[in-house]
Amino acid sequence: MANQWMGTRERVVALGAQSPRSEVFGALGHQWVLEEPLTADELAELEGQIGVRLPEEYRTFLLHVAAGGAGPAYGLFPVRRIQGRWRWEGDGADLADLTLLAEPFPEQGPDPKILDELLAQRPEEEDFDEIEDFDAAIQAWDERWDTLVFAPERTAGAIVISHLGCALRDWLIISGSHRGTIWSDGRADDVDLTPLLDDGKPVTFARWYTGWLDQAER
């Protein structure tokens, strides 16, 4: 599987040298910089700490391309050892509970009917005479929404690997039946986590990264 990454780092470096940084979305963020790959010992330590083997496409990327950096949207979140502990760093990376990574990613999220009912109950400013009353109502609604859709168990077995701005992010599932696939997180826009699809098939890490690279080169 390592062969699928042959030449990938060189392609990214070449793009950084040739392309205006504003030409590809997100490039102003990652600046076409790639971190050094992990060593086999570092990867083993990382997996030992989180208690689960990473999906093959991602772990071979970490070994043969980079530990993070240039990639889709504003870049691939780097994984780094900080004071002896491994963690992913980036806007929203801390949404992933590292103690739950060995738990299977849930087959489904909250009941869509419950989500629809809650969305229908969202306060509207025009329904209130005083702005203070609206602010209190929307704050209470936000707390109910966050409790439902941002519960830590909702993203068990997954890590945040990239952000697209405006609190929109992509997750990599590392445990459970969806292992190795990328899910889009639109919860900031009141949209639940959904799998990325290509011709109806789940997008894996390699397809996600190489698809971005192919498009960037075009």
mmCIF file of C-alpha atoms in Angstrom:
data_model
loop_
_atom_site.group_PDB
_atom_site.id
_atom_site.type_symbol
_atom_site.label_atom_id
_atom_site.label_comp_id
_atom_site.label_asym_id
_atom_site.label_seq_id
_atom_site.Cartn_x
_atom_site.Cartn_y
_atom_site.Cartn_z
ATOM 1 C CA MET A 1 0.000 0.000 0.000
ATOM 2 C CA ALA A 2 2.981 2.306 0.483
ATOM 3 C CA ASN A 3 3.467 2.278 -3.303
ATOM 4 C CA GLN A 4 0.286 4.275 -3.785
ATOM 5 C CA TRP A 5 2.061 7.257 -2.207
ATOM 6 C CA MET A 6 5.140 7.054 -4.433
ATOM 7 C CA GLY A 7 5.951 10.538 -5.736
ATOM 8 C CA THR A 8 3.172 12.222 -3.743
ATOM 9 C CA ARG A 9 5.441 14.361 -1.603
ATOM 10 C CA GLU A 10 7.399 15.443 -4.673
ATOM 11 C CA ARG A 11 4.175 16.441 -6.446
ATOM 12 C CA VAL A 12 3.101 18.625 -3.524
ATOM 13 C CA VAL A 13 6.515 20.266 -3.314
ATOM 14 C CA ALA A 14 6.445 20.962 -7.048
ATOM 15 C CA LEU A 15 3.016 22.559 -6.762
ATOM 16 C CA GLY A 16 4.252 24.799 -3.991
ATOM 17 C CA ALA A 17 7.091 25.965 -6.179
ATOM 18 C CA GLN A 18 4.950 26.549 -9.274
ATOM 19 C CA SER A 19 1.521 27.722 -8.112
ATOM 20 C CA PRO A 20 0.538 31.147 -6.780
ATOM 21 C CA ARG A 21 -0.500 30.539 -3.204
ATOM 22 C CA SER A 22 -3.898 32.145 -3.781
ATOM 23 C CA GLU A 23 -4.759 29.952 -6.772
ATOM 24 C CA VAL A 24 -5.748 26.815 -4.843
ATOM 25 C CA PHE A 25 -8.344 27.097 -2.085
ATOM 26 C CA GLY A 26 -6.740 26.900 1.342
ATOM 27 C CA ALA A 27 -3.167 27.215 0.101
ATOM 28 C CA LEU A 28 -2.751 30.521 1.897
ATOM 29 C CA GLY A 29 -3.327 28.518 5.066
ATOM 30 C CA HIS A 30 -1.035 25.540 4.574
ATOM 31 C CA GLN A 31 1.499 27.423 2.406
ATOM 32 C CA TRP A 32 2.298 24.136 0.590
ATOM 33 C CA VAL A 33 4.412 23.093 3.583
ATOM 34 C CA LEU A 34 4.634 19.386 4.439
ATOM 35 C CA GLU A 35 5.847 18.147 7.797
ATOM 36 C CA GLU A 36 8.390 15.374 7.966
ATOM 37 C CA PRO A 37 6.956 11.827 7.875
ATOM 38 C CA LEU A 38 6.777 9.838 11.081
ATOM 39 C CA THR A 39 9.313 7.128 11.756
ATOM 40 C CA ALA A 40 8.129 3.582 12.322
ATOM 41 C CA ASP A 41 8.928 3.959 16.028
ATOM 42 C CA GLU A 42 6.978 7.202 16.271
ATOM 43 C CA LEU A 43 3.964 5.649 14.560
ATOM 44 C CA ALA A 44 4.117 2.657 16.893
ATOM 45 C CA GLU A 45 4.229 4.982 19.894
ATOM 46 C CA LEU A 46 1.290 6.997 18.563
ATOM 47 C CA GLU A 47 -0.832 3.905 17.979
ATOM 48 C CA GLY A 48 0.162 2.521 21.366
ATOM 49 C CA GLN A 49 -1.050 5.682 23.074
ATOM 50 C CA ILE A 50 -4.409 5.863 21.291
ATOM 51 C CA GLY A 51 -4.971 2.117 21.569
ATOM 52 C CA VAL A 52 -5.835 1.431 17.942
ATOM 53 C CA ARG A 53 -4.077 0.837 14.622
ATOM 54 C CA LEU A 54 -4.722 3.652 12.186
ATOM 55 C CA PRO A 55 -6.328 2.896 8.789
ATOM 56 C CA GLU A 56 -3.705 1.613 6.342
ATOM 57 C CA GLU A 57 -3.989 4.419 3.792
ATOM 58 C CA TYR A 58 -3.511 7.039 6.471
ATOM 59 C CA ARG A 59 -0.746 5.271 8.401
ATOM 60 C CA THR A 60 1.285 4.679 5.222
ATOM 61 C CA PHE A 61 0.793 8.353 4.329
ATOM 62 C CA LEU A 62 2.203 9.303 7.732
ATOM 63 C CA LEU A 63 5.197 7.044 7.112
ATOM 64 C CA HIS A 64 5.959 7.891 3.488
ATOM 65 C CA VAL A 65 4.585 11.380 2.792
ATOM 66 C CA ALA A 66 4.100 13.609 5.816
ATOM 67 C CA ALA A 67 2.775 13.858 9.347
ATOM 68 C CA GLY A 68 0.524 16.668 8.103
ATOM 69 C CA GLY A 69 0.583 19.954 6.226
ATOM 70 C CA ALA A 70 -0.458 20.770 2.661
ATOM 71 C CA GLY A 71 -3.688 19.039 1.721
ATOM 72 C CA PRO A 72 -7.409 19.486 1.131
ATOM 73 C CA ALA A 73 -9.014 22.744 2.228
ATOM 74 C CA TYR A 74 -6.703 24.448 4.752
ATOM 75 C CA GLY A 75 -4.445 21.431 5.001
ATOM 76 C CA LEU A 76 -4.096 18.089 6.729
ATOM 77 C CA PHE A 77 -3.942 18.466 10.489
ATOM 78 C CA PRO A 78 -0.482 17.423 11.720
ATOM 79 C CA VAL A 79 -0.061 14.802 14.414
ATOM 80 C CA ARG A 80 2.674 15.775 16.867
ATOM 81 C CA ARG A 81 4.188 14.641 20.131
ATOM 82 C CA ILE A 82 3.646 17.340 22.759
ATOM 83 C CA GLN A 83 5.259 16.744 26.153
ATOM 84 C CA GLY A 84 5.434 13.040 25.471
ATOM 85 C CA ARG A 85 1.840 12.646 24.284
ATOM 86 C CA TRP A 86 0.659 12.429 20.678
ATOM 87 C CA ARG A 87 -2.199 14.587 19.451
ATOM 88 C CA TRP A 88 -3.589 16.172 16.311
ATOM 89 C CA GLU A 89 -3.372 19.944 16.010
ATOM 90 C CA GLY A 90 -5.612 22.292 14.066
ATOM 91 C CA ASP A 91 -8.819 24.305 14.212
ATOM 92 C CA GLY A 92 -11.235 21.945 15.948
ATOM 93 C CA ALA A 93 -8.856 19.028 16.362
ATOM 94 C CA ASP A 94 -9.719 18.985 20.055
ATOM 95 C CA LEU A 95 -13.308 18.021 19.196
ATOM 96 C CA ALA A 96 -12.047 14.444 18.933
ATOM 97 C CA ASP A 97 -11.881 12.639 22.272
ATOM 98 C CA LEU A 98 -8.573 10.755 22.103
ATOM 99 C CA THR A 99 -9.733 8.402 24.856
ATOM 100 C CA LEU A 100 -12.536 7.140 22.585
ATOM 101 C CA LEU A 101 -10.521 6.420 19.435
ATOM 102 C CA ALA A 102 -10.615 2.648 19.923
ATOM 103 C CA GLU A 103 -14.408 2.744 20.249
ATOM 104 C CA PRO A 104 -16.341 2.098 17.008
ATOM 105 C CA PHE A 105 -17.701 5.127 15.217
ATOM 106 C CA PRO A 106 -21.510 5.015 15.641
ATOM 107 C CA GLU A 107 -23.507 3.501 12.806
ATOM 108 C CA GLN A 108 -25.859 6.452 12.882
ATOM 109 C CA GLY A 109 -26.258 9.770 14.619
ATOM 110 C CA PRO A 110 -29.220 11.200 16.489
ATOM 111 C CA ASP A 111 -32.686 10.272 15.249
ATOM 112 C CA PRO A 112 -33.359 12.536 12.213
ATOM 113 C CA LYS A 113 -36.922 13.071 13.435
ATOM 114 C CA ILE A 114 -35.599 14.433 16.722
ATOM 115 C CA LEU A 115 -33.190 16.711 14.872
ATOM 116 C CA ASP A 116 -35.978 17.966 12.605
ATOM 117 C CA GLU A 117 -38.240 18.616 15.598
ATOM 118 C CA LEU A 118 -35.495 20.533 17.370
ATOM 119 C CA LEU A 119 -34.689 22.561 14.249
ATOM 120 C CA ALA A 120 -38.372 23.448 13.909
ATOM 121 C CA GLN A 121 -38.297 24.766 17.475
ATOM 122 C CA ARG A 122 -35.382 27.118 16.840
ATOM 123 C CA PRO A 123 -36.356 30.609 18.038
ATOM 124 C CA GLU A 124 -36.763 33.398 15.498
ATOM 125 C CA GLU A 125 -35.939 36.985 16.396
ATOM 126 C CA GLU A 126 -39.205 38.329 14.989
ATOM 127 C CA ASP A 127 -41.142 36.259 17.544
ATOM 128 C CA PHE A 128 -39.746 38.313 20.442
ATOM 129 C CA ASP A 129 -40.477 41.879 21.500
ATOM 130 C CA GLU A 130 -37.182 42.241 23.342
ATOM 131 C CA ILE A 131 -33.780 41.272 21.942
ATOM 132 C CA GLU A 132 -32.704 40.115 25.388
ATOM 133 C CA ASP A 133 -35.530 37.555 25.441
ATOM 134 C CA PHE A 134 -34.507 36.289 21.999
ATOM 135 C CA ASP A 135 -30.844 36.029 23.055
ATOM 136 C CA ALA A 136 -31.827 33.950 26.096
ATOM 137 C CA ALA A 137 -34.067 31.695 24.013
ATOM 138 C CA ILE A 138 -31.481 31.084 21.294
ATOM 139 C CA GLN A 139 -28.820 30.376 23.897
ATOM 140 C CA ALA A 140 -31.049 27.776 25.524
ATOM 141 C CA TRP A 141 -31.789 26.243 22.112
ATOM 142 C CA ASP A 142 -28.088 26.148 21.227
ATOM 143 C CA GLU A 143 -27.362 24.278 24.448
ATOM 144 C CA ARG A 144 -29.997 21.645 23.610
ATOM 145 C CA TRP A 145 -28.631 21.299 20.063
ATOM 146 C CA ASP A 146 -25.024 21.010 21.191
ATOM 147 C CA THR A 147 -25.911 18.406 23.823
ATOM 148 C CA LEU A 148 -27.547 16.303 21.115
ATOM 149 C CA VAL A 149 -25.164 16.597 18.166
ATOM 150 C CA PHE A 150 -21.833 17.426 19.814
ATOM 151 C CA ALA A 151 -21.904 14.661 22.420
ATOM 152 C CA PRO A 152 -18.405 13.061 22.571
ATOM 153 C CA GLU A 153 -19.804 9.609 21.772
ATOM 154 C CA ARG A 154 -21.143 11.000 18.472
ATOM 155 C CA THR A 155 -17.573 11.084 17.128
ATOM 156 C CA ALA A 156 -16.064 8.135 18.983
ATOM 157 C CA GLY A 157 -13.488 6.354 16.836
ATOM 158 C CA ALA A 158 -12.776 9.408 14.663
ATOM 159 C CA ILE A 159 -10.303 12.276 14.373
ATOM 160 C CA VAL A 160 -10.616 15.714 12.811
ATOM 161 C CA ILE A 161 -8.132 15.989 9.959
ATOM 162 C CA SER A 162 -8.975 19.232 8.143
ATOM 163 C CA HIS A 163 -11.093 22.359 8.308
ATOM 164 C CA LEU A 164 -12.782 24.256 5.520
ATOM 165 C CA GLY A 165 -13.416 27.488 7.408
ATOM 166 C CA CYS A 166 -16.596 28.667 9.170
ATOM 167 C CA ALA A 167 -16.338 25.725 11.633
ATOM 168 C CA LEU A 168 -16.846 23.165 8.831
ATOM 169 C CA ARG A 169 -14.495 20.182 9.100
ATOM 170 C CA ASP A 170 -13.621 16.732 7.764
ATOM 171 C CA TRP A 171 -13.201 13.673 9.986
ATOM 172 C CA LEU A 172 -11.323 10.412 9.368
ATOM 173 C CA ILE A 173 -12.992 7.367 10.867
ATOM 174 C CA ILE A 174 -10.401 5.073 12.424
ATOM 175 C CA SER A 175 -12.552 2.494 14.258
ATOM 176 C CA GLY A 176 -15.716 0.585 13.403
ATOM 177 C CA SER A 177 -17.408 -0.430 10.173
ATOM 178 C CA HIS A 178 -16.718 2.968 8.529
ATOM 179 C CA ARG A 179 -12.999 2.754 9.256
ATOM 180 C CA GLY A 180 -10.816 4.571 6.720
ATOM 181 C CA THR A 181 -13.565 6.817 5.308
ATOM 182 C CA ILE A 182 -13.931 10.596 5.398
ATOM 183 C CA TRP A 183 -17.007 12.274 6.871
ATOM 184 C CA SER A 184 -18.067 15.898 6.458
ATOM 185 C CA ASP A 185 -19.004 17.834 9.597
ATOM 186 C CA GLY A 186 -21.567 20.569 8.977
ATOM 187 C CA ARG A 187 -22.932 20.701 12.499
ATOM 188 C CA ALA A 188 -22.063 24.391 12.713
ATOM 189 C CA ASP A 189 -24.677 24.857 9.973
ATOM 190 C CA ASP A 190 -27.142 22.531 11.722
ATOM 191 C CA VAL A 191 -26.268 19.614 9.413
ATOM 192 C CA ASP A 192 -25.230 16.309 10.975
ATOM 193 C CA LEU A 193 -22.078 14.388 10.075
ATOM 194 C CA THR A 194 -22.364 12.755 6.656
ATOM 195 C CA PRO A 195 -20.008 10.488 4.671
ATOM 196 C CA LEU A 196 -18.239 11.942 1.655
ATOM 197 C CA LEU A 197 -19.264 9.979 -1.443
ATOM 198 C CA ASP A 198 -17.797 9.581 -4.933
ATOM 199 C CA ASP A 199 -20.194 7.960 -7.416
ATOM 200 C CA GLY A 200 -22.124 6.696 -4.433
ATOM 201 C CA LYS A 201 -19.092 5.060 -2.812
ATOM 202 C CA PRO A 202 -17.528 6.213 0.472
ATOM 203 C CA VAL A 203 -14.411 8.330 -0.012
ATOM 204 C CA THR A 204 -11.369 6.840 1.696
ATOM 205 C CA PHE A 205 -8.374 8.813 2.927
ATOM 206 C CA ALA A 206 -6.285 8.101 -0.174
ATOM 207 C CA ARG A 207 -9.106 9.106 -2.527
ATOM 208 C CA TRP A 208 -9.684 12.272 -0.485
ATOM 209 C CA TYR A 209 -6.036 13.332 -0.576
ATOM 210 C CA THR A 210 -5.108 12.309 -4.118
ATOM 211 C CA GLY A 211 -8.353 13.759 -5.455
ATOM 212 C CA TRP A 212 -7.378 17.102 -3.972
ATOM 213 C CA LEU A 213 -3.858 16.803 -5.388
ATOM 214 C CA ASP A 214 -5.103 15.929 -8.889
ATOM 215 C CA GLN A 215 -7.449 18.901 -8.862
ATOM 216 C CA ALA A 216 -4.779 21.247 -7.521
ATOM 217 C CA GLU A 217 -2.460 20.241 -10.356
ATOM 218 C CA ARG A 218 -5.169 20.947 -12.897
#
